[in-house]
Amino acid sequence: MAKSFLTEIKQHFGSGNYEGDEHGGASGTSGQGLPTGTPGNFMFATGIECSYPTIEHGKVRRDLLEECGHYKHWKKDLQLVQDMGLKVLRYGLPYYSIHKGPGEYDWDFADKVMAEIQRLEITPILDLMHFGVPDWLGNFQNPELPVHFAEYCGAVAERYPWVRYYTPINEIYVTAKLSAKDGIWNEQLRSDEAFVTAIKHMVAASIMGNQQIAKHRPDCVIVQSESAEYTHELRTERTPHIQLENKLRFLALDLLYAHHPDGEVFSYLRKNGLTQEEYDWFMAGEPPGYQIMGNDYYGRNERMILPDGEVLVASDVMGWFNITHDYYLRYRKPVMHTETNVFDANEAPTWLWKQWVNILQMRKAGVPVLGFTWYSLIDQVDWNRGLEVKEGTVNACGLFDMDRNPRPVAAAYRKLLQEYGQIAIIPHGELFEQTTRPATLKVEI
């Protein structure tokens, strides 16, 4: 039997009542209570692409911060964020190069860039793991990952106590699928057992990391960025494995938010290595802090499978609103549109406005929406191939190109900000605030 991540947690933190205390499971909090009414508190954001998986069986490390020129132009990039009038930035520190070993860190680059972010008064949503781990940790099959990642999260929160917003692990489902089921990144495995192992190790790492962050920032806001996925099967008789895939898209969030999956998924988990003890640990309660469900939506997240098996991109058949609303009804968390773009620079302004219509629909439905993100600030590289092959193809999806010149979508985003920049998270949410002395009393919902 494979070694359990729970064994590593117990050995490192002590056994205790690990199913419900700070050393295991989650804190059992509701994850609700964000203030809603302050004018202008809707979080218009962009992000800096920071993926760093390995390919070619660990021989090649993709580092998009380097490939997109951010290490060279980081000051310019941060200035562009401010010049755009954006107050919020999804920003990923390069975990693989910062965490040198247990208790060992190289903060040189991080300190410089974080100081500049603070100086410019940009609010970072700090991304602590983005598709990869340090070489010394191996990959997502390592049961020691939750322990070491939790230590890293605590070290980051201690070093930058002014940061409140975090994404501990970006797109857990996508990371596990591409690394352990599709065989493209990192461990490059192709099995259901490897997929479940990667999922459980990352969710456990996220929970443990969240707990360490909360020790330094009890009021932390955790924006869990996950892809809004759906596959339409256009056949009169459905294929069981495709229908199962449409259930597994919820798996990372089910474990993270202590939401019991249905019997088919539970059977799948048990069959592929999740023990009853591990399952009970995940179901003990939610992580601490305020939990925000971030949903990333690209047209390619939504697919159609034709009767002959051909797969087509199904952009906006359901769209961000309908898919994310399904997630919302499942978890009842405030939401944020945490990533979107298109690769055609001429189509990008229209896509931006279409995504904004989805935000307005969600607000009209009464769902609290924290923010919206055009991802990313600068063009990306090789995402047309999912980073699988290092070709150097520039994807024209940024607000700015590689030379830091604005693309048409930058002007569209400025126009959107001019019109909507002062909205609150909840429409008319200012009604929930009363001025008192010496501070403002916020009624939390």
Tab-separated table of C-alpha atoms in Angstrom:
chain	number	residue	atom	x	y	z
A	1	MET	CA	0.000	0.000	0.000
A	2	ALA	CA	1.280	3.447	-0.921
A	3	LYS	CA	2.326	5.718	1.909
A	4	SER	CA	-0.451	8.111	2.954
A	5	PHE	CA	-0.015	11.856	3.138
A	6	LEU	CA	-1.807	11.619	6.511
A	7	THR	CA	1.156	9.688	7.892
A	8	GLU	CA	3.450	12.560	6.927
A	9	ILE	CA	1.111	15.119	8.514
A	10	LYS	CA	0.844	13.175	11.784
A	11	GLN	CA	4.606	12.629	11.999
A	12	HIS	CA	5.339	16.264	11.308
A	13	PHE	CA	2.629	18.020	13.326
A	14	GLY	CA	1.786	15.317	15.875
A	15	SER	CA	-1.303	13.154	15.835
A	16	GLY	CA	-3.839	14.991	17.994
A	17	ASN	CA	-7.417	15.021	16.861
A	18	TYR	CA	-6.271	15.382	13.293
A	19	GLU	CA	-9.761	14.947	11.853
A	20	GLY	CA	-10.936	18.346	13.019
A	21	ASP	CA	-8.269	20.420	14.730
A	22	GLU	CA	-5.656	22.704	13.218
A	23	HIS	CA	-3.426	19.748	12.343
A	24	GLY	CA	-5.891	18.006	10.055
A	25	GLY	CA	-9.020	18.367	7.986
A	26	ALA	CA	-10.175	21.940	8.142
A	27	SER	CA	-11.418	24.341	10.781
A	28	GLY	CA	-15.102	23.837	10.130
A	29	THR	CA	-15.709	27.533	9.371
A	30	SER	CA	-18.379	28.662	6.944
A	31	GLY	CA	-16.091	30.643	4.652
A	32	GLN	CA	-18.652	33.464	4.546
A	33	GLY	CA	-18.735	37.017	5.822
A	34	LEU	CA	-16.981	39.324	3.371
A	35	PRO	CA	-17.968	42.980	3.655
A	36	THR	CA	-19.956	43.824	0.563
A	37	GLY	CA	-20.886	47.456	0.289
A	38	THR	CA	-17.786	49.626	-0.073
A	39	PRO	CA	-17.972	51.516	-3.379
A	40	GLY	CA	-15.245	50.483	-5.763
A	41	ASN	CA	-14.433	47.248	-3.950
A	42	PHE	CA	-15.192	45.064	-6.960
A	43	MET	CA	-11.809	43.596	-7.879
A	44	PHE	CA	-10.920	44.349	-11.487
A	45	ALA	CA	-7.725	42.396	-12.052
A	46	THR	CA	-5.171	41.055	-14.439
A	47	GLY	CA	-2.490	38.445	-13.875
A	48	ILE	CA	1.093	37.712	-14.838
A	49	GLU	CA	1.492	34.263	-16.371
A	50	CYS	CA	3.746	32.228	-14.085
A	51	SER	CA	3.323	28.513	-14.934
A	52	TYR	CA	6.329	26.276	-14.207
A	53	PRO	CA	5.614	22.573	-14.888
A	54	THR	CA	8.311	20.195	-16.071
A	55	ILE	CA	8.082	18.323	-19.395
A	56	GLU	CA	10.155	15.642	-21.123
A	57	HIS	CA	10.093	13.543	-17.940
A	58	GLY	CA	11.613	16.240	-15.771
A	59	LYS	CA	14.406	17.209	-18.148
A	60	VAL	CA	12.883	20.585	-19.101
A	61	ARG	CA	11.396	23.154	-16.734
A	62	ARG	CA	8.928	25.571	-18.305
A	63	ASP	CA	9.086	28.924	-16.517
A	64	LEU	CA	6.664	31.364	-18.109
A	65	LEU	CA	7.911	34.234	-15.958
A	66	GLU	CA	11.179	33.851	-17.837
A	67	GLU	CA	9.723	32.970	-21.240
A	68	CYS	CA	7.417	36.009	-21.169
A	69	GLY	CA	10.244	38.319	-20.075
A	70	HIS	CA	8.974	39.136	-16.598
A	71	TYR	CA	12.282	38.577	-14.784
A	72	LYS	CA	13.762	41.237	-17.053
A	73	HIS	CA	10.806	43.627	-17.183
A	74	TRP	CA	9.135	43.109	-13.793
A	75	LYS	CA	9.238	46.793	-12.838
A	76	LYS	CA	7.758	47.791	-16.188
A	77	ASP	CA	5.086	45.101	-15.906
A	78	LEU	CA	3.974	46.282	-12.480
A	79	GLN	CA	3.903	49.861	-13.717
A	80	LEU	CA	1.660	48.764	-16.604
A	81	VAL	CA	-0.800	47.341	-14.083
A	82	GLN	CA	-0.970	50.692	-12.329
A	83	ASP	CA	-1.132	52.616	-15.626
A	84	MET	CA	-4.134	50.503	-16.678
A	85	GLY	CA	-5.952	51.681	-13.569
A	86	LEU	CA	-6.092	48.141	-12.168
A	87	LYS	CA	-5.764	47.801	-8.411
A	88	VAL	CA	-5.603	44.001	-8.220
A	89	LEU	CA	-3.044	41.563	-9.632
A	90	ARG	CA	-3.036	37.777	-9.620
A	91	TYR	CA	0.668	37.225	-9.025
A	92	GLY	CA	2.588	33.972	-8.701
A	93	LEU	CA	5.934	33.790	-6.955
A	94	PRO	CA	8.164	31.067	-8.527
A	95	TYR	CA	7.691	28.396	-5.862
A	96	TYR	CA	9.985	25.905	-7.610
A	97	SER	CA	12.982	28.241	-7.335
A	98	ILE	CA	12.214	29.899	-3.971
A	99	HIS	CA	11.793	26.747	-1.867
A	100	LYS	CA	15.299	25.238	-1.896
A	101	GLY	CA	14.660	22.513	0.680
A	102	PRO	CA	12.976	21.983	4.041
A	103	GLY	CA	13.184	25.336	5.796
A	104	GLU	CA	15.449	26.799	3.072
A	105	TYR	CA	14.311	29.709	0.883
A	106	ASP	CA	15.737	32.138	-1.654
A	107	TRP	CA	13.745	35.368	-1.265
A	108	ASP	CA	15.908	37.582	-3.476
A	109	PHE	CA	13.528	38.059	-6.420
A	110	ALA	CA	10.392	37.767	-4.288
A	111	ASP	CA	11.470	40.514	-1.900
A	112	LYS	CA	12.184	42.963	-4.701
A	113	VAL	CA	8.953	42.413	-6.579
A	114	MET	CA	6.760	42.301	-3.482
A	115	ALA	CA	8.234	45.586	-2.249
A	116	GLU	CA	7.379	47.193	-5.589
A	117	ILE	CA	3.840	45.801	-5.536
A	118	GLN	CA	3.398	47.286	-2.066
A	119	ARG	CA	4.910	50.622	-3.120
A	120	LEU	CA	2.525	50.885	-6.085
A	121	GLU	CA	-0.389	50.038	-3.774
A	122	ILE	CA	-1.424	47.090	-5.924
A	123	THR	CA	-3.426	44.413	-4.117
A	124	PRO	CA	-1.873	41.025	-4.927
A	125	ILE	CA	-3.790	37.771	-4.986
A	126	LEU	CA	-0.683	35.758	-4.224
A	127	ASP	CA	-0.450	32.470	-6.127
A	128	LEU	CA	1.793	30.030	-4.230
A	129	MET	CA	1.821	26.985	-6.541
A	130	HIS	CA	1.179	27.119	-10.286
A	131	PHE	CA	1.443	23.746	-12.056
A	132	GLY	CA	4.771	22.607	-10.599
A	133	VAL	CA	6.896	21.867	-7.544
A	134	PRO	CA	10.622	22.214	-6.710
A	135	ASP	CA	12.856	19.479	-8.129
A	136	TRP	CA	13.672	18.159	-4.665
A	137	LEU	CA	9.979	17.390	-4.043
A	138	GLY	CA	9.714	15.358	-7.222
A	139	ASN	CA	6.095	15.598	-8.318
A	140	PHE	CA	2.507	15.376	-7.156
A	141	GLN	CA	2.751	11.691	-6.266
A	142	ASN	CA	4.917	12.593	-3.241
A	143	PRO	CA	2.948	12.194	0.039
A	144	GLU	CA	5.317	14.648	1.750
A	145	LEU	CA	4.047	17.492	-0.454
A	146	PRO	CA	1.347	18.783	1.981
A	147	VAL	CA	3.814	19.100	4.854
A	148	HIS	CA	6.533	20.942	2.939
A	149	PHE	CA	4.123	23.161	1.014
A	150	ALA	CA	2.371	24.139	4.246
A	151	GLU	CA	5.719	25.268	5.680
A	152	TYR	CA	6.325	27.355	2.560
A	153	CYS	CA	2.882	28.993	2.835
A	154	GLY	CA	3.561	29.883	6.450
A	155	ALA	CA	6.947	31.333	5.539
A	156	VAL	CA	5.412	33.508	2.789
A	157	ALA	CA	2.630	34.777	5.065
A	158	GLU	CA	5.132	35.592	7.795
A	159	ARG	CA	7.470	37.408	5.406
A	160	TYR	CA	4.725	39.487	3.731
A	161	PRO	CA	2.200	40.121	6.539
A	162	TRP	CA	0.479	42.876	4.554
A	163	VAL	CA	-0.850	40.368	1.991
A	164	ARG	CA	-4.433	39.249	2.617
A	165	TYR	CA	-5.503	37.517	-0.634
A	166	TYR	CA	-4.079	34.123	-1.641
A	167	THR	CA	-4.513	31.319	-4.131
A	168	PRO	CA	-2.562	28.526	-2.414
A	169	ILE	CA	-2.675	26.153	-5.411
A	170	ASN	CA	-3.866	27.236	-8.841
A	171	GLU	CA	-6.246	24.933	-10.775
A	172	ILE	CA	-5.823	21.739	-8.772
A	173	TYR	CA	-8.042	19.702	-11.109
A	174	VAL	CA	-6.197	20.798	-14.263
A	175	THR	CA	-2.797	20.241	-12.644
A	176	ALA	CA	-3.707	16.685	-11.622
A	177	LYS	CA	-5.328	15.862	-14.955
A	178	LEU	CA	-2.450	17.054	-17.134
A	179	SER	CA	0.226	15.644	-14.811
A	180	ALA	CA	-1.232	12.270	-13.872
A	181	LYS	CA	-4.044	11.387	-16.286
A	182	ASP	CA	-3.074	12.952	-19.629
A	183	GLY	CA	0.674	12.379	-19.223
A	184	ILE	CA	1.751	15.864	-20.333
A	185	TRP	CA	3.464	17.507	-17.332
A	186	ASN	CA	5.481	16.669	-14.245
A	187	GLU	CA	5.121	12.937	-13.399
A	188	GLN	CA	3.591	12.366	-16.875
A	189	LEU	CA	1.480	9.423	-15.742
A	190	ARG	CA	-1.713	8.153	-17.356
A	191	SER	CA	-3.826	6.399	-14.768
A	192	ASP	CA	-6.854	7.015	-12.589
A	193	GLU	CA	-4.872	6.004	-9.502
A	194	ALA	CA	-2.133	8.551	-10.225
A	195	PHE	CA	-4.805	11.195	-10.882
A	196	VAL	CA	-6.543	10.574	-7.540
A	197	THR	CA	-3.174	10.567	-5.762
A	198	ALA	CA	-2.241	13.925	-7.285
A	199	ILE	CA	-5.662	15.412	-6.431
A	200	LYS	CA	-5.598	14.308	-2.802
A	201	HIS	CA	-2.009	15.466	-2.247
A	202	MET	CA	-2.706	18.901	-3.735
A	203	VAL	CA	-5.987	19.438	-1.900
A	204	ALA	CA	-4.339	18.372	1.361
A	205	ALA	CA	-1.447	20.747	0.593
A	206	SER	CA	-3.901	23.571	-0.080
A	207	ILE	CA	-5.773	22.944	3.185
A	208	MET	CA	-2.588	22.706	5.243
A	209	GLY	CA	-1.136	25.763	3.513
A	210	ASN	CA	-4.355	27.688	4.103
A	211	GLN	CA	-4.119	26.861	7.804
A	212	GLN	CA	-0.569	28.186	7.999
A	213	ILE	CA	-1.554	31.399	6.191
A	214	ALA	CA	-4.460	31.898	8.596
A	215	LYS	CA	-2.115	31.753	11.581
A	216	HIS	CA	-0.551	34.978	10.309
A	217	ARG	CA	-3.676	36.455	8.649
A	218	PRO	CA	-6.844	35.141	10.340
A	219	ASP	CA	-8.806	37.418	7.980
A	220	CYS	CA	-7.198	35.895	4.868
A	221	VAL	CA	-9.270	35.685	1.692
A	222	ILE	CA	-8.623	32.490	-0.261
A	223	VAL	CA	-9.465	32.775	-3.963
A	224	GLN	CA	-9.405	29.172	-5.191
A	225	SER	CA	-8.901	29.396	-8.943
A	226	GLU	CA	-10.359	26.351	-10.738
A	227	SER	CA	-11.272	25.892	-14.402
A	228	ALA	CA	-14.981	26.015	-15.295
A	229	GLU	CA	-15.204	22.792	-17.321
A	230	TYR	CA	-17.989	21.056	-19.239
A	231	THR	CA	-18.219	18.479	-22.033
A	232	HIS	CA	-21.352	18.226	-24.195
A	233	GLU	CA	-21.775	14.715	-25.606
A	234	LEU	CA	-23.930	14.867	-28.725
A	235	ARG	CA	-24.977	11.219	-28.823
A	236	THR	CA	-28.343	9.648	-28.063
A	237	GLU	CA	-26.601	7.048	-25.904
A	238	ARG	CA	-24.148	8.586	-23.473
A	239	THR	CA	-20.648	7.231	-22.877
A	240	PRO	CA	-20.089	6.355	-19.202
A	241	HIS	CA	-16.524	7.660	-18.950
A	242	ILE	CA	-17.463	11.034	-20.448
A	243	GLN	CA	-20.349	11.386	-18.017
A	244	LEU	CA	-17.966	10.512	-15.189
A	245	GLU	CA	-15.561	13.217	-16.406
A	246	ASN	CA	-18.341	15.790	-16.048
A	247	LYS	CA	-18.610	14.755	-12.403
A	248	LEU	CA	-14.874	14.625	-11.741
A	249	ARG	CA	-14.516	18.301	-12.688
A	250	PHE	CA	-15.914	19.024	-9.205
A	251	LEU	CA	-13.523	16.660	-7.426
A	252	ALA	CA	-10.877	19.129	-6.207
A	253	LEU	CA	-13.479	21.537	-4.841
A	254	ASP	CA	-15.523	18.705	-3.298
A	255	LEU	CA	-12.514	17.648	-1.232
A	256	LEU	CA	-11.463	21.224	-0.499
A	257	TYR	CA	-14.904	22.364	0.660
A	258	ALA	CA	-15.902	19.107	2.406
A	259	HIS	CA	-18.737	18.432	-0.046
A	260	HIS	CA	-19.679	14.751	-0.295
A	261	PRO	CA	-19.575	13.602	-3.945
A	262	ASP	CA	-22.163	11.191	-5.287
A	263	GLY	CA	-21.836	7.416	-5.016
A	264	GLU	CA	-20.220	6.914	-8.419
A	265	VAL	CA	-17.434	9.391	-7.664
A	266	PHE	CA	-16.963	8.057	-4.132
A	267	SER	CA	-16.620	4.529	-5.553
A	268	TYR	CA	-14.115	5.858	-8.120
A	269	LEU	CA	-12.068	7.483	-5.360
A	270	ARG	CA	-11.979	4.365	-3.188
A	271	LYS	CA	-11.150	2.134	-6.145
A	272	ASN	CA	-8.227	4.404	-7.062
A	273	GLY	CA	-6.498	4.758	-3.730
A	274	LEU	CA	-8.324	7.226	-1.480
A	275	THR	CA	-8.653	5.518	1.903
A	276	GLN	CA	-11.661	5.930	4.179
A	277	GLU	CA	-9.424	7.653	6.728
A	278	GLU	CA	-8.253	10.148	4.108
A	279	TYR	CA	-11.816	10.753	2.926
A	280	ASP	CA	-12.975	11.419	6.496
A	281	TRP	CA	-10.088	13.875	6.927
A	282	PHE	CA	-11.218	15.875	3.895
A	283	MET	CA	-14.853	15.835	5.018
A	284	ALA	CA	-14.000	17.136	8.538
A	285	GLY	CA	-14.710	20.747	7.585
A	286	GLU	CA	-13.668	23.688	5.464
A	287	PRO	CA	-10.375	25.592	5.490
A	288	PRO	CA	-10.167	28.799	7.573
A	289	GLY	CA	-10.528	32.347	6.302
A	290	TYR	CA	-12.977	33.659	3.716
A	291	GLN	CA	-13.323	31.163	0.867
A	292	ILE	CA	-13.937	32.512	-2.652
A	293	MET	CA	-14.617	30.158	-5.560
A	294	GLY	CA	-12.642	31.422	-8.541
A	295	ASN	CA	-13.701	30.010	-11.912
A	296	ASP	CA	-11.451	30.306	-14.962
A	297	TYR	CA	-13.199	30.198	-18.328
A	298	TYR	CA	-11.709	29.939	-21.791
A	299	GLY	CA	-13.742	28.893	-24.824
A	300	ARG	CA	-11.708	25.693	-24.951
A	301	ASN	CA	-12.835	24.735	-21.410
A	302	GLU	CA	-16.191	23.861	-22.953
A	303	ARG	CA	-16.198	21.050	-25.504
A	304	MET	CA	-18.616	19.186	-27.801
A	305	ILE	CA	-18.135	15.543	-28.734
A	306	LEU	CA	-19.868	14.669	-32.019
A	307	PRO	CA	-21.386	11.255	-32.818
A	308	ASP	CA	-18.229	10.214	-34.697
A	309	GLY	CA	-16.009	11.148	-31.722
A	310	GLU	CA	-14.708	14.436	-33.110
A	311	VAL	CA	-14.106	17.007	-30.364
A	312	LEU	CA	-14.954	20.659	-31.038
A	313	VAL	CA	-14.393	23.778	-28.957
A	314	ALA	CA	-17.819	24.910	-27.700
A	315	SER	CA	-17.133	28.517	-26.701
A	316	ASP	CA	-20.097	30.103	-24.941
A	317	VAL	CA	-22.622	27.320	-25.550
A	318	MET	CA	-23.176	27.508	-21.813
A	319	GLY	CA	-20.514	30.099	-20.997
A	320	TRP	CA	-19.008	31.262	-17.719
A	321	PHE	CA	-22.329	32.243	-16.173
A	322	ASN	CA	-24.153	28.944	-16.653
A	323	ILE	CA	-21.203	26.712	-15.790
A	324	THR	CA	-20.140	28.781	-12.795
A	325	HIS	CA	-23.724	29.033	-11.577
A	326	ASP	CA	-23.783	25.221	-11.405
A	327	TYR	CA	-20.642	25.383	-9.248
A	328	TYR	CA	-22.219	28.110	-7.108
A	329	LEU	CA	-25.367	26.065	-6.460
A	330	ARG	CA	-23.132	23.193	-5.382
A	331	TYR	CA	-20.894	25.131	-2.952
A	332	ARG	CA	-22.715	28.420	-2.224
A	333	LYS	CA	-19.478	30.412	-2.216
A	334	PRO	CA	-18.959	33.969	-3.445
A	335	VAL	CA	-17.386	33.734	-6.894
A	336	MET	CA	-14.739	35.489	-8.966
A	337	HIS	CA	-13.990	35.247	-12.684
A	338	THR	CA	-10.294	34.503	-12.222
A	339	GLU	CA	-9.027	33.922	-15.799
A	340	THR	CA	-10.068	34.450	-19.385
A	341	ASN	CA	-8.569	35.340	-22.769
A	342	VAL	CA	-8.535	34.404	-26.449
A	343	PHE	CA	-5.505	33.864	-28.671
A	344	ASP	CA	-6.746	36.147	-31.486
A	345	ALA	CA	-5.876	39.724	-30.528
A	346	ASN	CA	-8.559	41.131	-32.846
A	347	GLU	CA	-11.287	39.043	-31.211
A	348	ALA	CA	-10.142	39.828	-27.659
A	349	PRO	CA	-12.138	43.067	-27.099
A	350	THR	CA	-15.412	41.329	-28.023
A	351	TRP	CA	-14.522	38.370	-25.803
A	352	LEU	CA	-13.807	40.759	-22.909
A	353	TRP	CA	-17.236	42.367	-23.204
A	354	LYS	CA	-18.952	38.989	-23.558
A	355	GLN	CA	-17.317	37.796	-20.347
A	356	TRP	CA	-18.395	40.998	-18.636
A	357	VAL	CA	-21.998	40.318	-19.680
A	358	ASN	CA	-21.618	36.984	-17.870
A	359	ILE	CA	-20.543	38.881	-14.737
A	360	LEU	CA	-23.587	41.141	-14.991
A	361	GLN	CA	-25.841	38.087	-15.384
A	362	MET	CA	-24.348	36.551	-12.250
A	363	ARG	CA	-24.895	39.759	-10.278
A	364	LYS	CA	-28.477	39.946	-11.584
A	365	ALA	CA	-29.022	36.396	-10.288
A	366	GLY	CA	-28.062	37.633	-6.822
A	367	VAL	CA	-24.747	35.776	-6.609
A	368	PRO	CA	-21.952	37.745	-4.881
A	369	VAL	CA	-19.146	38.258	-7.408
A	370	LEU	CA	-15.821	39.418	-5.985
A	371	GLY	CA	-14.042	40.347	-9.215
A	372	PHE	CA	-13.074	39.838	-12.843
A	373	THR	CA	-9.667	39.026	-14.368
A	374	TRP	CA	-8.241	39.342	-17.862
A	375	TYR	CA	-5.407	36.830	-17.885
A	376	SER	CA	-2.791	37.858	-18.580
A	377	LEU	CA	-1.052	41.229	-18.599
A	378	ILE	CA	1.570	40.133	-21.166
A	379	ASP	CA	1.251	37.686	-24.078
A	380	GLN	CA	1.901	34.039	-23.256
A	381	VAL	CA	3.986	31.301	-24.896
A	382	ASP	CA	3.016	27.825	-26.165
A	383	TRP	CA	-0.371	27.631	-24.453
A	384	ASN	CA	-1.794	26.643	-27.848
A	385	ARG	CA	-0.031	23.323	-27.116
A	386	GLY	CA	-0.653	23.357	-23.363
A	387	LEU	CA	3.096	23.912	-22.733
A	388	GLU	CA	3.616	20.303	-23.826
A	389	VAL	CA	6.298	21.217	-26.375
A	390	LYS	CA	8.743	24.098	-26.099
A	391	GLU	CA	8.268	25.798	-29.465
A	392	GLY	CA	8.307	29.477	-28.493
A	393	THR	CA	4.962	30.271	-30.152
A	394	VAL	CA	3.653	33.601	-28.856
A	395	ASN	CA	-0.033	33.563	-27.911
A	396	ALA	CA	-1.440	37.054	-28.515
A	397	CYS	CA	-3.735	36.978	-25.495
A	398	GLY	CA	-2.245	39.667	-23.272
A	399	LEU	CA	-3.280	43.219	-22.576
A	400	PHE	CA	0.233	43.976	-23.855
A	401	ASP	CA	2.524	42.208	-26.307
A	402	MET	CA	6.036	40.950	-25.583
A	403	ASP	CA	7.444	44.416	-26.302
A	404	ARG	CA	5.020	45.809	-23.687
A	405	ASN	CA	2.936	47.605	-26.330
A	406	PRO	CA	-0.848	47.628	-25.759
A	407	ARG	CA	-3.093	45.267	-27.662
A	408	PRO	CA	-6.670	46.286	-28.594
A	409	VAL	CA	-8.075	44.538	-25.525
A	410	ALA	CA	-6.186	46.994	-23.282
A	411	ALA	CA	-8.266	49.879	-24.641
A	412	ALA	CA	-11.430	47.833	-24.210
A	413	TYR	CA	-10.555	47.066	-20.594
A	414	ARG	CA	-9.879	50.766	-19.915
A	415	LYS	CA	-13.317	51.575	-21.325
A	416	LEU	CA	-14.903	48.911	-19.123
A	417	LEU	CA	-13.132	50.338	-16.069
A	418	GLN	CA	-14.279	53.844	-16.912
A	419	GLU	CA	-17.901	52.698	-16.960
A	420	TYR	CA	-17.963	50.156	-14.135
A	421	GLY	CA	-14.899	50.916	-12.002
A	422	GLN	CA	-16.821	52.089	-8.926
A	423	ILE	CA	-19.264	49.206	-8.519
A	424	ALA	CA	-19.465	47.222	-5.269
A	425	ILE	CA	-19.313	43.454	-4.843
A	426	ILE	CA	-23.065	43.346	-4.143
A	427	PRO	CA	-25.294	45.733	-6.133
A	428	HIS	CA	-26.443	48.478	-3.728
A	429	GLY	CA	-24.380	46.806	-1.015
A	430	GLU	CA	-23.688	50.216	0.547
A	431	LEU	CA	-27.131	49.868	2.152
A	432	PHE	CA	-25.606	47.264	4.468
A	433	GLU	CA	-23.133	49.775	5.937
A	434	GLN	CA	-23.802	52.341	8.649
A	435	THR	CA	-21.374	55.045	9.655
A	436	THR	CA	-20.496	54.931	13.347
A	437	ARG	CA	-17.773	56.453	15.445
A	438	PRO	CA	-14.899	55.891	15.222
A	439	ALA	CA	-15.139	53.308	12.432
A	440	THR	CA	-17.555	51.782	9.949
A	441	LEU	CA	-19.792	48.968	11.076
A	442	LYS	CA	-20.126	46.342	8.377
A	443	VAL	CA	-23.002	43.900	8.430
A	444	GLU	CA	-21.567	40.647	7.102
A	445	ILE	CA	-23.606	38.172	5.109
